[in-house]
Coordinates of C-alpha atoms and ligand atoms in Angstrom, one line a residue:
M1 CA -54.7 -16.9 -7.2
T2 CA -57.6 -15.5 -8.9
S3 CA -57.1 -15.2 -12.7
P4 CA -57.2 -11.7 -14.1
T5 CA -60.2 -12.4 -16.2
L6 CA -62.3 -13.7 -13.3
E7 CA -62.0 -11.7 -10.2
Y8 CA -64.3 -11.6 -7.2
P9 CA -63.7 -8.3 -5.5
G10 CA -65.3 -9.0 -1.9
D11 CA -64.2 -12.6 -1.8
L12 CA -61.5 -11.8 0.7
L13 CA -60.9 -15.3 1.9
G14 CA -60.4 -16.6 -1.9
F15 CA -63.2 -19.2 -2.0
A16 CA -63.1 -18.8 -5.7
D17 CA -59.3 -20.0 -5.7
D18 CA -60.5 -23.5 -5.4
L19 CA -62.1 -23.6 -8.8
A20 CA -60.1 -25.6 -11.5
P21 CA -58.7 -23.7 -14.6
A22 CA -61.4 -25.2 -17.0
E23 CA -64.1 -24.0 -14.6
R24 CA -62.7 -20.5 -14.4
A25 CA -62.5 -20.2 -17.9
K26 CA -66.2 -21.4 -18.4
L27 CA -67.2 -18.9 -15.5
A28 CA -65.3 -16.2 -17.2
R29 CA -67.1 -16.8 -20.6
L30 CA -70.4 -16.7 -18.8
R31 CA -69.5 -13.5 -17.2
A32 CA -68.4 -12.0 -20.5
Y33 CA -71.6 -13.1 -22.1
L34 CA -73.7 -11.6 -19.3
D35 CA -71.7 -8.2 -19.2
E36 CA -72.1 -7.7 -22.8
N37 CA -75.6 -8.8 -23.5
V38 CA -77.7 -8.7 -20.4
R39 CA -76.3 -6.0 -18.2
P40 CA -77.0 -3.4 -20.7
V41 CA -80.7 -4.1 -20.9
L42 CA -81.3 -4.5 -17.1
V43 CA -82.4 -1.1 -16.3
E44 CA -84.8 -0.7 -19.0
R45 CA -86.3 -4.4 -18.7
W46 CA -86.7 -3.8 -14.8
E47 CA -88.6 -0.6 -15.5
R48 CA -90.9 -2.2 -17.9
G49 CA -91.0 -5.4 -16.0
E50 CA -90.0 -7.5 -19.0
S51 CA -88.8 -11.1 -18.9
L52 CA -85.3 -12.2 -19.6
A53 CA -86.5 -15.4 -21.1
D54 CA -84.8 -14.6 -24.5
F55 CA -81.5 -15.1 -22.8
R56 CA -82.2 -18.8 -21.9
R57 CA -81.3 -20.4 -25.1
P58 CA -78.0 -18.5 -25.5
L59 CA -77.2 -19.4 -22.0
A60 CA -77.9 -23.2 -22.7
D61 CA -75.5 -22.9 -25.8
L62 CA -72.8 -21.9 -23.3
H63 CA -73.1 -25.5 -21.9
L64 CA -72.6 -24.4 -18.4
L65 CA -73.9 -27.6 -17.0
D66 CA -73.2 -30.2 -19.8
D67 CA -69.7 -29.5 -21.1
P68 CA -67.8 -32.9 -21.0
E69 CA -64.7 -31.0 -20.2
L70 CA -66.1 -30.0 -16.8
L71 CA -66.9 -33.3 -15.6
D72 CA -65.0 -34.7 -12.6
D73 CA -62.8 -37.8 -12.4
P74 CA -65.1 -40.9 -12.2
A75 CA -63.0 -42.4 -9.5
V76 CA -63.9 -39.6 -7.3
Q77 CA -67.7 -39.9 -8.1
G78 CA -68.1 -43.7 -7.7
G79 CA -68.0 -44.5 -11.6
V80 CA -70.1 -41.6 -12.5
R81 CA -68.8 -38.3 -14.0
R82 CA -70.4 -35.2 -12.6
L83 CA -69.9 -31.7 -12.4
R84 CA -68.1 -30.4 -9.3
P85 CA -70.6 -29.1 -6.9
L86 CA -68.2 -26.2 -6.2
Y87 CA -68.5 -25.0 -10.0
R88 CA -72.3 -25.4 -10.0
G89 CA -72.3 -23.3 -7.0
F90 CA -70.3 -20.5 -8.7
V91 CA -72.5 -20.7 -11.7
T92 CA -75.4 -19.7 -9.5
L93 CA -73.3 -17.1 -7.9
E94 CA -72.1 -15.6 -11.2
L95 CA -75.7 -15.3 -12.4
C96 CA -76.8 -13.8 -9.2
R97 CA -73.8 -11.4 -9.2
L98 CA -75.6 -9.8 -12.3
D99 CA -79.2 -10.2 -11.2
L100 CA -81.4 -12.6 -9.2
A101 CA -84.1 -12.6 -12.0
M102 CA -81.5 -13.7 -14.5
S103 CA -80.8 -16.6 -12.1
I104 CA -84.3 -17.7 -11.5
T105 CA -85.1 -17.5 -15.3
Y106 CA -82.4 -19.8 -16.2
G107 CA -82.0 -21.7 -12.8
G108 CA -85.8 -22.3 -12.4
Q109 CA -85.5 -24.5 -15.2
V110 CA -82.1 -26.3 -15.1
G111 CA -82.0 -26.2 -11.2
M112 CA -85.5 -26.4 -9.6
F113 CA -87.4 -28.0 -12.4
R114 CA -84.7 -30.4 -13.5
T115 CA -84.0 -31.5 -9.8
L116 CA -87.6 -32.2 -9.3
I117 CA -87.8 -34.5 -12.5
H118 CA -84.5 -36.2 -11.4
A119 CA -85.6 -36.9 -7.9
G120 CA -89.4 -37.7 -8.5
G121 CA -89.4 -39.0 -12.1
S122 CA -89.2 -42.6 -13.4
P123 CA -86.0 -43.6 -15.4
E124 CA -88.2 -43.3 -18.5
Q125 CA -89.5 -40.0 -17.7
I126 CA -85.8 -38.7 -16.9
A127 CA -84.6 -40.2 -20.1
A128 CA -87.4 -38.7 -22.3
W129 CA -87.3 -35.2 -20.8
D130 CA -83.6 -34.5 -19.5
P131 CA -82.2 -33.5 -22.8
G132 CA -85.0 -31.0 -23.6
I133 CA -84.8 -29.7 -20.2
L134 CA -81.0 -28.7 -20.8
D135 CA -81.6 -27.3 -24.1
F136 CA -84.7 -25.4 -23.1
S137 CA -87.0 -27.3 -25.5
F138 CA -89.0 -28.9 -22.6
T139 CA -89.5 -26.1 -20.1
G140 CA -91.1 -26.2 -16.6
C141 CA -91.7 -24.5 -13.3
F142 CA -92.7 -25.5 -9.8
A143 CA -96.2 -24.7 -8.5
L144 CA -96.6 -25.2 -4.6
S145 CA -97.8 -22.3 -3.0
E146 CA -101.5 -21.3 -3.1
P147 CA -103.6 -18.1 -2.8
D148 CA -104.9 -19.0 0.7
H149 CA -101.8 -21.2 1.9
G150 CA -98.2 -20.0 1.9
S151 CA -96.6 -21.0 5.2
D152 CA -99.1 -23.7 6.0
V153 CA -99.2 -25.2 2.6
A154 CA -98.1 -28.6 3.8
G155 CA -101.0 -29.0 6.1
G156 CA -103.6 -26.8 4.3
M157 CA -103.1 -27.4 0.6
S158 CA -106.5 -27.1 -1.0
T159 CA -105.6 -28.3 -4.7
T160 CA -106.8 -31.9 -5.2
A161 CA -106.1 -34.7 -7.7
R162 CA -109.0 -37.1 -8.1
R163 CA -108.0 -40.6 -9.8
T164 CA -110.2 -41.7 -12.6
E165 CA -110.2 -44.6 -14.9
D166 CA -107.8 -43.0 -17.4
G167 CA -105.7 -40.7 -15.1
W168 CA -106.2 -37.8 -12.8
V169 CA -108.4 -34.7 -12.6
I170 CA -106.8 -31.6 -10.8
D171 CA -108.7 -28.8 -9.2
G172 CA -107.4 -25.7 -7.2
A173 CA -105.3 -22.6 -7.6
K174 CA -101.7 -21.7 -7.2
R175 CA -100.0 -18.5 -6.5
W176 CA -96.6 -16.6 -7.0
I177 CA -95.5 -19.3 -9.6
G178 CA -92.1 -18.0 -11.1
N179 CA -91.6 -18.7 -14.8
A180 CA -95.1 -20.2 -15.2
T181 CA -95.8 -18.1 -18.3
I182 CA -92.7 -18.9 -20.1
S183 CA -92.9 -22.6 -19.4
D184 CA -94.4 -25.4 -21.4
N185 CA -95.1 -27.5 -18.3
I186 CA -96.1 -26.8 -14.7
V187 CA -95.1 -29.2 -12.0
V188 CA -98.4 -29.0 -9.8
V189 CA -98.3 -30.4 -6.4
A190 CA -101.9 -31.7 -5.3
R191 CA -103.3 -33.5 -2.4
E192 CA -105.0 -37.0 -3.6
E193 CA -108.6 -36.8 -2.8
G194 CA -109.7 -39.4 -0.6
G195 CA -106.2 -40.3 0.3
E196 CA -103.1 -39.2 2.4
R197 CA -100.7 -38.7 -0.4
V198 CA -99.3 -35.4 -1.7
L199 CA -98.6 -36.0 -5.4
A200 CA -96.8 -34.0 -8.3
F201 CA -97.8 -33.7 -11.8
V202 CA -96.0 -32.4 -14.8
V203 CA -99.1 -30.8 -16.3
P204 CA -98.7 -29.2 -19.9
A205 CA -99.5 -25.6 -19.5
E206 CA -101.8 -25.5 -22.5
T207 CA -104.1 -28.3 -21.1
P208 CA -107.7 -27.3 -21.0
G209 CA -108.7 -25.8 -17.7
V210 CA -105.3 -24.3 -16.9
E211 CA -105.4 -20.5 -16.7
R212 CA -102.2 -18.5 -15.9
S213 CA -102.2 -14.7 -15.3
V214 CA -99.1 -12.6 -14.5
I215 CA -99.3 -10.9 -11.0
P216 CA -98.9 -7.2 -11.8
Y217 CA -97.3 -4.2 -10.0
K218 CA -94.4 -6.3 -8.4
G219 CA -91.7 -4.3 -6.6
A220 CA -89.1 -7.1 -6.5
T221 CA -87.6 -9.6 -9.2
R222 CA -89.5 -7.6 -11.6
M223 CA -88.1 -9.3 -14.6
V224 CA -89.4 -12.7 -13.4
H225 CA -93.1 -13.2 -14.1
N226 CA -94.8 -14.6 -11.2
A227 CA -98.4 -16.1 -11.9
D228 CA -101.7 -16.9 -10.5
I229 CA -102.7 -20.3 -11.8
R230 CA -106.2 -21.7 -11.9
L231 CA -106.8 -25.3 -12.4
D232 CA -110.5 -26.4 -13.3
G233 CA -111.0 -29.9 -14.0
V234 CA -107.5 -30.4 -15.5
V235 CA -107.3 -33.9 -17.0
V236 CA -103.7 -35.5 -16.6
P237 CA -102.5 -38.9 -17.7
E238 CA -100.9 -41.3 -15.0
E239 CA -97.7 -41.0 -17.3
R240 CA -97.5 -37.5 -16.1
R241 CA -97.2 -38.2 -12.4
L242 CA -93.9 -38.2 -10.8
P243 CA -94.0 -41.7 -9.2
R244 CA -91.4 -41.0 -6.6
I245 CA -93.2 -38.0 -4.9
E246 CA -95.9 -39.2 -2.5
S247 CA -95.5 -36.7 0.3
F248 CA -94.1 -33.4 1.4
R249 CA -91.1 -35.4 2.8
D250 CA -90.5 -36.5 -0.7
I251 CA -90.7 -32.8 -2.0
N252 CA -88.3 -31.7 0.9
R253 CA -85.9 -34.5 -0.1
A254 CA -85.9 -33.5 -3.7
F255 CA -85.1 -30.0 -2.8
R256 CA -82.3 -30.8 -0.5
S257 CA -79.7 -30.5 -3.0
L258 CA -81.0 -27.1 -4.0
R259 CA -80.7 -25.6 -0.5
A260 CA -77.2 -24.7 -1.1
D261 CA -78.2 -22.6 -3.9
I262 CA -79.9 -20.3 -1.8
A263 CA -76.6 -19.4 0.0
W264 CA -74.7 -19.4 -3.4
S265 CA -77.6 -16.9 -4.8
A266 CA -77.3 -14.7 -1.6
A267 CA -73.5 -14.7 -2.0
G268 CA -73.7 -13.7 -5.6
M269 CA -76.3 -10.8 -4.9
Q270 CA -73.9 -9.4 -2.2
L271 CA -70.8 -9.7 -4.3
G272 CA -72.8 -7.7 -7.1
A273 CA -73.9 -5.1 -4.6
Y274 CA -70.5 -4.7 -3.1
A275 CA -68.7 -4.2 -6.5
A276 CA -71.0 -1.5 -7.3
A277 CA -70.7 0.2 -3.9
V278 CA -67.0 0.1 -3.5
E279 CA -66.7 1.4 -7.2
Y280 CA -69.1 4.4 -6.4
A281 CA -67.2 5.0 -3.0
Q282 CA -63.8 5.4 -5.0
R283 CA -65.5 7.7 -7.5
R284 CA -67.6 10.0 -5.4
E285 CA -66.2 12.8 -3.7
Q286 CA -67.6 14.8 -0.6
F287 CA -65.7 17.1 1.6
G288 CA -63.0 17.4 -1.0
R289 CA -62.1 13.6 -0.9
P290 CA -63.5 10.3 -2.0
I291 CA -66.0 9.0 0.3
A292 CA -64.1 5.6 0.4
G293 CA -61.8 7.5 2.7
F294 CA -64.2 8.0 5.5
Q295 CA -64.3 5.6 8.3
L296 CA -68.0 5.2 8.4
I297 CA -68.1 4.2 4.8
Q298 CA -65.1 1.8 5.2
D299 CA -67.1 0.2 8.1
K300 CA -70.1 -0.4 5.8
L301 CA -67.8 -2.0 3.2
V302 CA -66.1 -4.2 5.8
R303 CA -69.5 -5.4 7.2
I304 CA -70.5 -6.2 3.6
V305 CA -67.3 -8.1 2.9
A306 CA -67.7 -10.0 6.3
N307 CA -71.2 -11.0 5.4
I308 CA -70.0 -12.3 2.0
A309 CA -67.3 -14.4 3.6
Q310 CA -70.2 -15.8 6.1
T311 CA -72.4 -16.7 3.2
L312 CA -69.7 -18.1 1.0
A313 CA -68.6 -20.4 3.8
L314 CA -72.1 -21.5 4.4
A315 CA -72.6 -22.2 0.7
V316 CA -69.2 -24.1 0.4
R317 CA -69.8 -26.1 3.4
T318 CA -73.3 -27.2 2.2
T319 CA -72.0 -28.0 -1.1
T320 CA -69.0 -30.1 -0.1
H321 CA -71.0 -31.8 2.7
P322 CA -74.4 -32.4 1.0
I323 CA -77.4 -32.0 3.3
D324 CA -79.2 -35.2 4.5
D325 CA -81.7 -33.6 7.1
D326 CA -84.7 -31.4 6.9
V327 CA -83.4 -28.9 9.5
S328 CA -80.2 -27.5 8.1
P329 CA -81.9 -26.1 5.1
S330 CA -84.0 -23.9 7.3
L331 CA -80.9 -22.7 9.2
I332 CA -78.9 -22.0 5.9
K333 CA -81.8 -20.1 4.3
L334 CA -82.4 -17.8 7.4
V335 CA -78.6 -17.1 7.7
A336 CA -78.1 -16.3 4.0
A337 CA -81.1 -14.3 3.8
D338 CA -80.2 -12.3 6.7
R339 CA -76.6 -11.4 5.7
L340 CA -78.0 -10.8 2.2
R341 CA -80.6 -8.3 3.6
E342 CA -78.1 -6.5 5.7
S343 CA -75.5 -6.1 3.0
V344 CA -77.7 -4.8 0.2
A345 CA -79.0 -2.2 2.6
L346 CA -75.4 -1.2 3.4
A347 CA -74.6 -1.2 -0.3
R348 CA -77.6 1.1 -1.0
E349 CA -76.5 3.4 1.8
I350 CA -73.2 3.8 0.6
V351 CA -74.4 5.1 -2.9
G352 CA -76.5 7.7 -1.2
G353 CA -79.4 9.2 -2.9
N354 CA -78.2 7.6 -6.3
G355 CA -78.5 4.4 -4.6
V356 CA -82.2 4.3 -5.3
L357 CA -81.6 4.9 -9.1
L358 CA -81.5 1.6 -10.9
E359 CA -78.4 2.8 -13.0
H360 CA -76.1 2.7 -10.0
D361 CA -76.7 -1.0 -9.7
V362 CA -77.6 -1.5 -6.1
M363 CA -81.2 -0.9 -5.9
R364 CA -82.2 -4.1 -8.0
F365 CA -80.4 -6.2 -5.4
F366 CA -82.0 -4.2 -2.5
A367 CA -85.5 -4.9 -3.8
D368 CA -84.9 -8.5 -4.8
A369 CA -83.4 -9.4 -1.5
E370 CA -87.0 -9.0 -0.3
A371 CA -88.2 -11.5 -2.5
M372 CA -85.4 -14.1 -1.4
Y373 CA -86.2 -13.3 2.1
T374 CA -89.7 -14.6 1.8
F375 CA -89.6 -17.3 -0.8
E376 CA -88.4 -21.0 -0.1
G377 CA -89.6 -20.4 3.5
T378 CA -89.9 -17.2 5.5
R379 CA -87.6 -16.4 8.5
E380 CA -90.4 -17.1 10.9
V381 CA -91.2 -20.6 9.4
N382 CA -87.6 -21.6 9.2
T383 CA -87.0 -20.4 12.8
L384 CA -89.8 -22.6 13.9
I385 CA -88.3 -25.5 12.1
V386 CA -84.9 -25.0 13.7
G387 CA -86.5 -24.2 17.1
R388 CA -88.5 -27.5 16.9
A389 CA -85.5 -29.6 16.3
L390 CA -83.4 -27.9 19.1
T391 CA -86.1 -28.2 21.8
G392 CA -88.3 -31.0 20.8
H393 CA -91.4 -28.6 21.0
S394 CA -93.3 -27.6 18.0
A395 CA -94.4 -23.9 18.1
F396 CA -96.4 -24.1 15.0
T397 CA -100.1 -23.8 16.0
R398 CA -100.7 -27.1 14.3
Ligands
LIG1 C1 -91.2 -13.1 -5.5 C2 -91.8 -14.4 -5.0 C3 -91.5 -15.6 -5.8 C4 -92.1 -16.7 -5.3 N1 -92.0 -17.9 -6.2 C5 -92.7 -19.2 -5.9 C6 -92.8 -20.3 -6.8 O1 -92.0 -20.3 -7.9 N2 -93.3 -21.4 -6.5 C7 -94.1 -21.3 -5.4 O2 -94.6 -22.3 -5.2 N3 -94.1 -20.2 -4.4 C8 -93.3 -19.1 -4.8 N4 -93.5 -18.2 -3.9 C9 -94.3 -18.2 -2.6 C10 -93.5 -18.2 -1.3 O3 -93.0 -19.3 -1.2 C11 -94.4 -17.7 -0.2 O4 -94.7 -16.3 -0.6 C12 -93.8 -18.1 1.1 O5 -94.0 -19.5 1.4 C13 -94.6 -17.4 2.4 O6 -96.1 -17.5 2.1 P1 -97.3 -16.1 2.0 O7 -96.5 -15.3 1.2 O8 -98.4 -16.9 1.8 O9 -97.2 -15.7 3.5 P2 -97.9 -16.1 4.8 O10 -97.7 -17.6 4.9 O11 -99.4 -15.6 4.7 O12 -97.2 -15.5 5.8 C14 -97.3 -13.9 6.2 C15 -96.3 -13.7 7.5 O13 -96.8 -14.5 8.5 C16 -95.6 -15.2 9.0 N5 -96.1 -16.4 9.6 C17 -96.8 -17.5 9.0 N6 -97.0 -18.5 9.8 C18 -96.3 -18.1 11.0 C19 -96.4 -18.7 12.3 N7 -96.7 -20.0 12.5 N8 -95.6 -18.1 13.3 C20 -95.0 -16.9 13.0 N9 -95.0 -16.1 11.9 C21 -95.8 -16.8 11.0 C22 -94.8 -15.4 7.9 O14 -93.4 -15.7 8.1 C23 -95.0 -14.1 7.1 O15 -93.9 -13.1 7.7 C24 -92.9 -16.9 -4.1 C25 -93.0 -15.7 -3.5 C26 -92.5 -14.5 -3.9 C27 -92.8 -13.2 -2.9

């Protein structure tokens, strides 16, 4: 049964019941920290579009991902002690249950950036950088999308890397890069000039020729600063190239282990929106009784909970049976994003006019769902990837 300190209203099938006591205790501490310190500032920071970067170090101090007490039995992991994937998933869920921006601000570093370094780096690079990645003294972000190439970036990427005697010179532009202005390093993906390879470089953000500017007037994930990045004759030594990334296939391979995170994030956001909506429905009275007593309100609550169950089932399955193909990540992304989009719209509806006010805690989820619906592959692109696998026919135009 769920412990009194860590309940997940909306997790009707009890997926959280499989967490170990030490994992539950750690997640309860995370929730307490978030509720006491981050939740009270969310509305103001959203309104002003202010970053949550100052919470990264305190989160690192909670040792969510590097507490020896949480490492698994080595016998189960073939001699290596690791965090249980289910627990890792719940860390993402818990952060997103509060706010997607908090999750991206923290997870862009210890999830995406760290995963890339581990999957693409040499043993020496990993050994040198990993401790700093975990304690946030060596920060980074991932720059793939470009101003003129989003969905077709794999075939159309215009950022280039030219080999010189000493290293490489990178020219081009990137767009939408999350955490770029709060990172010391940018993993830049570039096409090798005069070659076929797609390479990745850990570029120090202060290198001459790198220019970052925050994209203003954003209506989703407002507390994450996404940036335009210009790269003009940026000189990077060979030691800053990730040697195990030489193609888009390698990048996809690197990110496979992160695909479950999209489902965990979508589940967390739905749980957050559900908690706010069900609490409001109990409290708000119309026609002389709580709106929670109306059949049409109950229908919406049940639909959200059913979506949560589906998304969590997807997350747990993907976590316990790691992905080793390039198609299922697309299926996971499009299903999780669909469920999320429906749930947050229903939650917003339940809260009525107040639902558009940030203080009622559903509007952030509603707006942020739009960002998640688009990044890491749009619905259309993911549909085309799954469709191609099902039929053997590519419906991409090239
Ligand atoms: C908030 C946010 C954060 C982001 N963070 C990052 C980041 O940190 N790093 C990074 O590298 N990128 C990031 N991105 C970029 C994101 O990955 C792209 O926005 C996404 O890949 C879509 O590209 P696009 O926006 O250029 O849309 P486009 O590719 O221009 O697509 C526009 C529309 O056309 C559709 N479309 C395109 N091709 C086809 C086709 N063949 N058939 C049918 N429909 C099609 C798309 O699905 C979409 O609906 C972020 C984006 C957002 C919004």
